[in-house]
Amino acid sequence: MSQPPLLLALDLTGTFAFGLNGALTAVRVVRLDLVGVLTLGMMTALGGGILRDILIGSLPPATFSDALYLGVAAGGALVAFFISVELERFAKLITIFDAIGLGVFCVTGASKALAYGLGGVQAVLLGALTAVGGGTLRDMAIKRVPSVLTSDFYAVPALVGATLTVLTVHLGIYGIASALVAAAVCFTIRMLGVRYSLRVPSTPRRDGAGRPAVAHPGRDSGRTPRSETSTDTPRAAAVLAVFDSALAWQEDFYRDLHAHPELSHQETRTASLVAERLRGSGYQVHEEVGGTGVVGVLANGDGPTVLLRADMDALPVQEDTGLPYASTATADGEPVMHACGHDVHVACLLGAAQLMASATGRWNGTLVVLFQPAEEVADGARGMVDDGLRALIPRPDVALAQHVLPMPAGTVATNAGPTLAAADSDASSTGKVAEAFAGFFGDRAGPLGRWAASEDFSDLATAFDIPYTYWGIGGLDPDLFDGGSQDVPANHSPTFAPAIQPTLTTGTQALVVAALVWL
């Protein structure tokens, strides 16, 4: 049975869009070569249609009876590959092309099912299958939980588009206009779901935390299976044992960052240095997410996914610390300074990322390290989400972050509930981190309380609908706090100058200890 011209045109449009989507995923998410890009692109473009045709008895599937499908799918993949340098900076394109393919294929799948004599309900289901099938195969191929199996707003738009298609056929008004409307409705619902983080209701998460870690007896015979709530101080100590030799670069890296601050949305140099070091540690790296954001992903077998975040931007402040590495940078004639300690955050997270990468035999799961721009203007986290962050990384089970504060260097402090003016910490996850800190840091760990500052870290956790914890690390010379001194510089002050040590060591240790609560 030959396809009507309308169905053929829509089918080829969806094939090209999904070919682009699959290839962009191969380029951005897993950095495949040309063969890998073609394979993932064609798998994404053709998989749903092949499954549909097999189920309705349209054999051989259109993909194999009409070489045009193969050519269009390969063409979409090749376009993405050869202009990947230009496309790679637009992470949102992955989501957009995915939504286009979703909208088109739910219409063609339902229409073809009806043309082969299936009932309305069956046609709706086959329309949705056509739409999500290629994306599901794509996600399985790169070892990512398929979007259709999560609470993500993915299958719902396809079901709506397929239902509209069936209704227009039964009402006798099906044609090019109605088909495009149904596809557009599916596309719009999908993009609204991404934009506003809409989610399908999911099963309750046990005690607000992620799924339990999976034991791998063959990976580390000396490791005892543990529960997700346990505090494993000896394991953290083992990961951190090589700190001095492995992170000999960290102090100089910090001084360089401090001397070269960049304002919100201008963190290009910092982002480049971060990406280079992450690649050297073996992470899959995504750059220019939300402008200048950088994300590193390290998959290490089955287990939970933990997101660690650091912010990168500086402030329009004239530095008055007298440090030999003090900033003399300017932007548009205005002085710029790391007056809030984000240089500490970046250096600590890079150190933790390297240590975790060098100790993969001691943990299981996936570690996501996220370096966020524009925290000081409170739109950097949201910008990364809007630029397709959720399509780039596996859904975390927990998000963790820290901030250097005017407390004695070497201390860490946690707080359940509201912590900063625009950030708080989901109590169960914070309790686990606090327990781990107490076990590792002893009397250097304590309560944080509330601080009159702002943060947008919670936007990341909200986008994924996950628990999160935010803690403080001390950054100032402990002698400043003796005798009740009033001369303690606060964040955003021209004289705010964290003591390099033990601040960097403590901040790096805290990130590793907290991540290992879940991994």
GROMACS .gro file of N, CA, C and O in nm, residues 405-411 451 473-490 496:
model
  108
  405LEU      N    1   3.211   3.126   5.283
  405LEU     CA    2   3.146   3.230   5.363
  405LEU      C    3   3.245   3.286   5.466
  405LEU      O    4   3.349   3.224   5.494
  406PRO      N    5   3.215   3.402   5.525
  406PRO     CA    6   3.303   3.459   5.628
  406PRO      C    7   3.293   3.383   5.759
  406PRO      O    8   3.239   3.432   5.859
  407MET      N    9   3.343   3.261   5.756
  407MET     CA   10   3.355   3.175   5.874
  407MET      C   11   3.501   3.131   5.880
  407MET      O   12   3.575   3.144   5.782
  408PRO      N   13   3.545   3.074   5.992
  408PRO     CA   14   3.684   3.029   6.001
  408PRO      C   15   3.718   2.926   5.895
  408PRO      O   16   3.643   2.829   5.874
  409ALA      N   17   3.828   2.946   5.824
  409ALA     CA   18   3.871   2.850   5.722
  409ALA      C   19   3.892   2.714   5.786
  409ALA      O   20   3.944   2.703   5.897
  410GLY      N   21   3.850   2.610   5.713
  410GLY     CA   22   3.861   2.474   5.764
  410GLY      C   23   3.732   2.420   5.821
  410GLY      O   24   3.724   2.301   5.852
  411THR      N   25   3.628   2.505   5.833
  411THR     CA   26   3.500   2.460   5.887
  411THR      C   27   3.399   2.438   5.776
  411THR      O   28   3.408   2.496   5.668
  451TRP      N   29   2.166   3.309   5.614
  451TRP     CA   30   2.252   3.419   5.573
  451TRP      C   31   2.174   3.511   5.480
  451TRP      O   32   2.094   3.467   5.399
  473ILE      N   33   3.127   2.670   5.355
  473ILE     CA   34   3.262   2.639   5.400
  473ILE      C   35   3.327   2.769   5.447
  473ILE      O   36   3.305   2.876   5.387
  474GLY      N   37   3.403   2.761   5.553
  474GLY     CA   38   3.473   2.879   5.601
  474GLY      C   39   3.587   2.915   5.510
  474GLY      O   40   3.654   2.827   5.454
  475GLY      N   41   3.612   3.048   5.496
  475GLY     CA   42   3.717   3.090   5.405
  475GLY      C   43   3.813   3.192   5.461
  475GLY      O   44   3.904   3.236   5.391
  476LEU      N   45   3.795   3.234   5.588
  476LEU     CA   46   3.877   3.341   5.641
  476LEU      C   47   3.970   3.293   5.752
  476LEU      O   48   3.942   3.193   5.818
  477ASP      N   49   4.076   3.365   5.770
  477ASP     CA   50   4.175   3.335   5.873
  477ASP      C   51   4.106   3.324   6.009
  477ASP      O   52   4.039   3.418   6.053
  478PRO      N   53   4.119   3.210   6.076
  478PRO     CA   54   4.052   3.193   6.206
  478PRO      C   55   4.089   3.300   6.308
  478PRO      O   56   4.010   3.331   6.398
  479ASP      N   57   4.208   3.360   6.295
  479ASP     CA   58   4.250   3.463   6.391
  479ASP      C   59   4.157   3.585   6.388
  479ASP      O   60   4.147   3.659   6.487
  480LEU      N   61   4.090   3.606   6.273
  480LEU     CA   62   3.998   3.720   6.263
  480LEU      C   63   3.880   3.707   6.357
  480LEU      O   64   3.813   3.806   6.387
  481PHE      N   65   3.854   3.584   6.400
  481PHE     CA   66   3.735   3.561   6.482
  481PHE      C   67   3.768   3.556   6.631
  481PHE      O   68   3.679   3.539   6.714
  482ASP      N   69   3.894   3.569   6.665
  482ASP     CA   70   3.934   3.570   6.806
  482ASP      C   71   3.901   3.705   6.869
  482ASP      O   72   3.925   3.810   6.809
  483GLY      N   73   3.846   3.702   6.988
  483GLY     CA   74   3.818   3.825   7.061
  483GLY      C   75   3.703   3.905   7.005
  483GLY      O   76   3.690   4.024   7.036
  484GLY      N   77   3.619   3.841   6.922
  484GLY     CA   78   3.501   3.912   6.872
  484GLY      C   79   3.533   4.027   6.779
  484GLY      O   80   3.469   4.131   6.783
  485SER      N   81   3.633   4.012   6.694
  485SER     CA   82   3.671   4.118   6.601
  485SER      C   83   3.555   4.158   6.511
  485SER      O   84   3.478   4.074   6.464
  486GLN      N   85   3.543   4.288   6.488
  486GLN     CA   86   3.440   4.338   6.399
  486GLN      C   87   3.492   4.356   6.257
  486GLN      O   88   3.417   4.396   6.168
  487ASP      N   89   3.621   4.330   6.236
  487ASP     CA   90   3.684   4.352   6.106
  487ASP      C   91   3.688   4.224   6.024
  487ASP      O   92   3.793   4.182   5.976
  488VAL      N   93   3.574   4.161   6.007
  488VAL     CA   94   3.564   4.038   5.928
  488VAL      C   95   3.499   4.072   5.795
  488VAL      O   96   3.381   4.105   5.790
  489PRO      N   97   3.575   4.070   5.685
  489PRO     CA   98   3.517   4.107   5.555
  489PRO      C   99   3.414   4.006   5.509
  489PRO      O  100   3.434   3.884   5.519
  490ALA      N  101   3.303   4.056   5.459
  490ALA     CA  102   3.194   3.971   5.412
  490ALA      C  103   3.201   3.955   5.261
  490ALA      O  104   3.275   4.027   5.192
  496PHE      N  105   3.728   4.112   5.065
  496PHE     CA  106   3.700   3.970   5.088
  496PHE      C  107   3.807   3.886   5.019
  496PHE      O  108   3.816   3.881   4.897
   0.00000   0.00000   0.00000
